[in-house]
Coordinates of C-alpha atoms and ligand atoms in Angstrom, one line a residue:
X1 CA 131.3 116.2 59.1
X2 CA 131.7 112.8 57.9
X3 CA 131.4 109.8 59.8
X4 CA 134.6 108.0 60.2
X5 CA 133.8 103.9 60.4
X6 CA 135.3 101.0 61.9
X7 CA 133.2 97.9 60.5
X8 CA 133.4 94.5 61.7
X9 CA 132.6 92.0 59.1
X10 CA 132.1 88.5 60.8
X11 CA 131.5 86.6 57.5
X12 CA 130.4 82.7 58.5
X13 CA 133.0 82.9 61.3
X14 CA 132.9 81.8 65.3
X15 CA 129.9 80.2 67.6
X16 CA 127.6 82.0 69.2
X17 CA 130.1 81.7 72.3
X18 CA 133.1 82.5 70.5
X19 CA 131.3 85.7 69.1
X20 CA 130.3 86.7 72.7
X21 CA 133.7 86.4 73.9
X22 CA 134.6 88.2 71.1
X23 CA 132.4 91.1 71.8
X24 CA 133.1 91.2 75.1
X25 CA 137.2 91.7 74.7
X26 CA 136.4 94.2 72.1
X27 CA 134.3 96.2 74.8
X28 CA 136.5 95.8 77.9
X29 CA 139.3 97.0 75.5
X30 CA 140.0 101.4 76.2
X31 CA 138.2 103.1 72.8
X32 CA 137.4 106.5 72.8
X33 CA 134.9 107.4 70.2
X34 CA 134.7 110.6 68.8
X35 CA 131.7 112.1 67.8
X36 CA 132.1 111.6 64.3
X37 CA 133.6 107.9 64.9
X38 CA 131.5 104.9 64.5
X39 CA 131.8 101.0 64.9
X40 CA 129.9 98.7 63.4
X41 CA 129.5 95.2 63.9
X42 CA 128.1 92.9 61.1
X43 CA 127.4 89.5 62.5
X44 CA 125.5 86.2 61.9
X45 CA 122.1 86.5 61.5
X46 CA 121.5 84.4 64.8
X47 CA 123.9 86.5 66.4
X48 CA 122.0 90.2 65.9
X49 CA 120.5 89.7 69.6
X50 CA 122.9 89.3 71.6
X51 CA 125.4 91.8 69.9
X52 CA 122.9 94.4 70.3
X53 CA 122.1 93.4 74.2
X54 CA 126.0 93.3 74.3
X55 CA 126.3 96.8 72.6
X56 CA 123.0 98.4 74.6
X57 CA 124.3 101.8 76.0
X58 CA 127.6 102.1 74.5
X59 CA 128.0 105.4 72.4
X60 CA 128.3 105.1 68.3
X61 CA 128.6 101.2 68.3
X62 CA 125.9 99.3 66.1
X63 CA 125.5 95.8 64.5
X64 CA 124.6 95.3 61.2
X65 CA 123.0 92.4 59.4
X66 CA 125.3 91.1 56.8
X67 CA 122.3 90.6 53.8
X68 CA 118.6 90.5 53.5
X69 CA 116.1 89.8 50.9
X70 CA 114.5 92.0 48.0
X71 CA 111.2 91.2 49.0
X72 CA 108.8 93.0 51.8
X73 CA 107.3 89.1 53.2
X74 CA 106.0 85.9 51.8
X75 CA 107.2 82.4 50.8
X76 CA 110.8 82.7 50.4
X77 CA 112.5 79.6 52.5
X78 CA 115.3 80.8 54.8
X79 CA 115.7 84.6 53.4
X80 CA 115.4 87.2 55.8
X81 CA 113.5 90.2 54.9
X82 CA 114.0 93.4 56.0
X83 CA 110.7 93.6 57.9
X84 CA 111.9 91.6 60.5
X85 CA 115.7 92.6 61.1
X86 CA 113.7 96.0 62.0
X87 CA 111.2 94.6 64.2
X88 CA 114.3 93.7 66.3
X89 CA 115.6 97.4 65.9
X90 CA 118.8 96.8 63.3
X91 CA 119.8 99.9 61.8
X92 CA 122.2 98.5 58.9
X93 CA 123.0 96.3 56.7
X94 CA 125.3 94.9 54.0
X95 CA 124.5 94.8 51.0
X96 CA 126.0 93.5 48.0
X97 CA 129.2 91.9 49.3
X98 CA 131.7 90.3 46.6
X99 CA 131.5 86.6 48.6
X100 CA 127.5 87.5 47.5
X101 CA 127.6 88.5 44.1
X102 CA 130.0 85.6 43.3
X103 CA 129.1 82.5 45.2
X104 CA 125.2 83.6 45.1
X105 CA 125.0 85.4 42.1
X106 CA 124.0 88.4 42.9
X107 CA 123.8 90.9 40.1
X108 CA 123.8 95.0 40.3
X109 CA 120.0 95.2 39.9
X110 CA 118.7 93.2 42.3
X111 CA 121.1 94.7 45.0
X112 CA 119.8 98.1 44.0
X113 CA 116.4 95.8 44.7
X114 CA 118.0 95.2 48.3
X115 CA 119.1 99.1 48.6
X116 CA 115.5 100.1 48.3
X117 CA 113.6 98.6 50.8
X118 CA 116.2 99.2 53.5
X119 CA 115.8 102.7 52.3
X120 CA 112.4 102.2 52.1
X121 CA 112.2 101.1 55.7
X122 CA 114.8 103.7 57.1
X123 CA 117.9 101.2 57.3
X124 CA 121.0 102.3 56.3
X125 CA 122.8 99.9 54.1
X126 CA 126.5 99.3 53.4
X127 CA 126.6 99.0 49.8
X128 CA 130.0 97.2 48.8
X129 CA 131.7 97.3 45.3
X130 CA 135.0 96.9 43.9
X131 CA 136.6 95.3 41.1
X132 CA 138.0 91.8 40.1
X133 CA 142.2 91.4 39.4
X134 CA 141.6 90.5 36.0
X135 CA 139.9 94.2 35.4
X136 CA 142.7 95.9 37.6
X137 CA 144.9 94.2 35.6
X138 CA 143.5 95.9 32.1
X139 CA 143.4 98.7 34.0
X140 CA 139.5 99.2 33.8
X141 CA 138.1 99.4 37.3
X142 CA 136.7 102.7 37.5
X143 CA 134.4 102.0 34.6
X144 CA 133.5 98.8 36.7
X145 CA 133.0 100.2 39.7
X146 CA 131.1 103.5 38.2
X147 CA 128.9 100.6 36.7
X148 CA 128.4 99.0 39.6
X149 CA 127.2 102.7 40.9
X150 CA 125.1 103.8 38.5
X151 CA 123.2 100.2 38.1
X152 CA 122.8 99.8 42.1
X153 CA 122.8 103.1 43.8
X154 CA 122.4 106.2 41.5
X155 CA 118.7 105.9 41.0
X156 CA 118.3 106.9 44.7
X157 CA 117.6 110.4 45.6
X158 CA 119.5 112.7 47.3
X159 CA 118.4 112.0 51.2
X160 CA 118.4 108.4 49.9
X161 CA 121.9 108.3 48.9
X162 CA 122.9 110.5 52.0
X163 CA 122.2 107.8 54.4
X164 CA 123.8 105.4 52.4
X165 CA 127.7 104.2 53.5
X166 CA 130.0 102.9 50.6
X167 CA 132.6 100.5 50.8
X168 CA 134.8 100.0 48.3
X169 CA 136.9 96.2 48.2
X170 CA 138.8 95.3 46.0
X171 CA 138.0 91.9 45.5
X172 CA 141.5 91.0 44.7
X173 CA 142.5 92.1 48.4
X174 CA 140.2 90.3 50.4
X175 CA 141.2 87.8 52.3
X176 CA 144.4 87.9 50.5
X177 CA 146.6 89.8 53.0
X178 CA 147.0 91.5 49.7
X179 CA 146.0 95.4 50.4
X180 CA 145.5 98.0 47.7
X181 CA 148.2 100.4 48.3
X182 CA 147.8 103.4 49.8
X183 CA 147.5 105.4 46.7
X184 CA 145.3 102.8 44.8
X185 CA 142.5 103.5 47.4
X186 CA 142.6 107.1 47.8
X187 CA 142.4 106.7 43.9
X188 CA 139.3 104.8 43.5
X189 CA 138.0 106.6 46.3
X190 CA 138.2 110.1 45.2
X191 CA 136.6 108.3 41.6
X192 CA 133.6 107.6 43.9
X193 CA 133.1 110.6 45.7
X194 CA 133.6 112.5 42.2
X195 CA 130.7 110.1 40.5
X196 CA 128.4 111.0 43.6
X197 CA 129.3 114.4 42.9
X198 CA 128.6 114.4 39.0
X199 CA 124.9 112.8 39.8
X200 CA 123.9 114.8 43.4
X201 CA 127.0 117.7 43.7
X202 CA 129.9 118.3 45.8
X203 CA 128.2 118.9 49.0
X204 CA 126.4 115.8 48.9
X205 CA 129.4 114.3 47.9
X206 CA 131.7 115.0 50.5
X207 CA 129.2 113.7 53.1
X208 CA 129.4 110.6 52.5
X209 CA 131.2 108.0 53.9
X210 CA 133.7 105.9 51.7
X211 CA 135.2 102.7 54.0
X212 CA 137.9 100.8 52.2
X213 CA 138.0 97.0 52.4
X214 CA 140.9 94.2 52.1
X215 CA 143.2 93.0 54.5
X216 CA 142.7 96.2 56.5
X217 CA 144.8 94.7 59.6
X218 CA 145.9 96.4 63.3
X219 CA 149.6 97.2 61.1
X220 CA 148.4 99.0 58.1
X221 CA 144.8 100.4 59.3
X222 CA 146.2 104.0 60.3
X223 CA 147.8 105.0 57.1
X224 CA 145.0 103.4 54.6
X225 CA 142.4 105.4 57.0
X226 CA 144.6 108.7 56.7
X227 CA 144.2 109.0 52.9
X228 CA 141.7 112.2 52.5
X229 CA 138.8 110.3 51.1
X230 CA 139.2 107.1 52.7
X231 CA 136.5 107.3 56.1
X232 CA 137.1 103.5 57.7
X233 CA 137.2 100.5 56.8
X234 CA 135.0 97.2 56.2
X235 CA 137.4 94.4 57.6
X236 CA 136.9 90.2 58.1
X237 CA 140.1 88.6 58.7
X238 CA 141.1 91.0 61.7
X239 CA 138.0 91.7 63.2
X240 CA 137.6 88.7 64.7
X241 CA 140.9 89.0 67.2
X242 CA 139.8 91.5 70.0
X243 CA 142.8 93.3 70.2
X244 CA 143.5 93.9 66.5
X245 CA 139.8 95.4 66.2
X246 CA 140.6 97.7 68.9
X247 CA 143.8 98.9 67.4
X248 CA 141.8 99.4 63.8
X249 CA 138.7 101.3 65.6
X250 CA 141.7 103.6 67.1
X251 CA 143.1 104.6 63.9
X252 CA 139.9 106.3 62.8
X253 CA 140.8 109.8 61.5
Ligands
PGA1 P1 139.3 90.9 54.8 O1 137.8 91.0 54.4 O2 139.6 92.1 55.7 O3 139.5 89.6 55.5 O4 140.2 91.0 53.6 C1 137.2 92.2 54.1 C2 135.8 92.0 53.6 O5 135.5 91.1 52.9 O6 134.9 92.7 54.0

């Protein structure tokens, strides 16, 4: 069965003490997790520690990293490599953002860079894609975002792309307020999951899990998350207000 996600994306948001007080609403808060329900936080990098301590023990909730570098070690000021996110046990990570690829340039080949060595080194990354509003508007994003696919993830193999989590955002709904409607995500996501199935087949396919991202808030969470191929969602603006987070990780299907 696939694993239904709630992910936290922090961005560059909140002190240290305003993330633990964050973490620690979010956790006094009732959640019931189901087996196949998970929640993810992705926080600052000098954050990881003290989610995790905060996490320790509680069922199906993780943190994330939100990036790392393509590179194993070495002289690369102020990168992060994956080596040493695992030496302090983090289990996933980011990866290829839209805040990334545009204010840091990152291109589709050197996040497929980034994809392997967390593969490599048994980390699970979040791989996000989605198109611009100028290619919505010509009506071209699944040819972007199968780009995107192909040139970052469809090299991997099959147990590679298995542990791999997808997030498709629209870039023109982040941090907008502006959410792709209902049918726009199922669309794109059903595209995905029928490009993974093209390259690896259907029972690869259908177990993998597809989050959708852009102003996912506490009001709209439960019907984005009950389109068939939409499995959670990767959310900024309302993860960071305890009891909005808690409403979102309690309309996981
Ligand atoms: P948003 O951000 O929920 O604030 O739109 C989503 C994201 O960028 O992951």
């Amino acid at each position: 069965m696939r694993k239904q996600i709630a992910a936290a994306n922090w961005k560059m948001n909140l002190t240290f003490q305003q993330g633990e007080q964050l973490l620690n609403n979010i956790l006094a808060a009732p959640t019931t997790l189901k087996e196949n329900q998970l929640v993810i936080f992705s926080v600052p990098f000098p954050y990881l520690t003290m989610a995790q301590q905060k996490l320790n023990g509680k069922k199906n909730m993780f943190v994330a990293a939100q990036n790392c570098f393509n590179k194993k070690n070495g002289a690369y000021t102020g990168e992060v490599s994956i080596e040493m996110l695992q030496s302090i046990g983090i289990e996933y990570v980011v990866l290829g953002h839209s805040e990334r690829r545009e204010y840091f340039n990152e291109n589709n080949q050197f996040i497929s860079e980034k994809i392997n060595i967390c593969l490599e080194n048994n980390i699970t990354p979040i791989f996000c894609c989605g198109e611009p509003l100028q290619i919505r508007e010509t009506n071209t994003q699944n040819e972007f975002v199968g780009k995107q696919l192909t040139e970052s993830l469809f090299h991997l193999s099959p147990e590679q792309i298995l542990k791999t989590i997808i997030a498709y955002e629209p870039i023109w709904a982040i941090g907008t307020g502006k959410t792709a409607s209902n049918q726009q995500a199922q669309e794109m996501h059903a595209f995905i999951r029928q490009q993974i199935a093209i390259k690896y087949g259907n029972a690869i396919a259908n177990e993998i899990s597809i989050l959708y991202g852009g102003s996912v808030k506490a009001n709209n969470a439960k019907e984005i998350f009950s389109e068939t191929d939409v499995d959670g969602g990767l959310v900024g603006g309302a993860s960071l207000i305890a009891n909005d987070f808690v409403t979102i990780i309690n309309a996981l299907k």
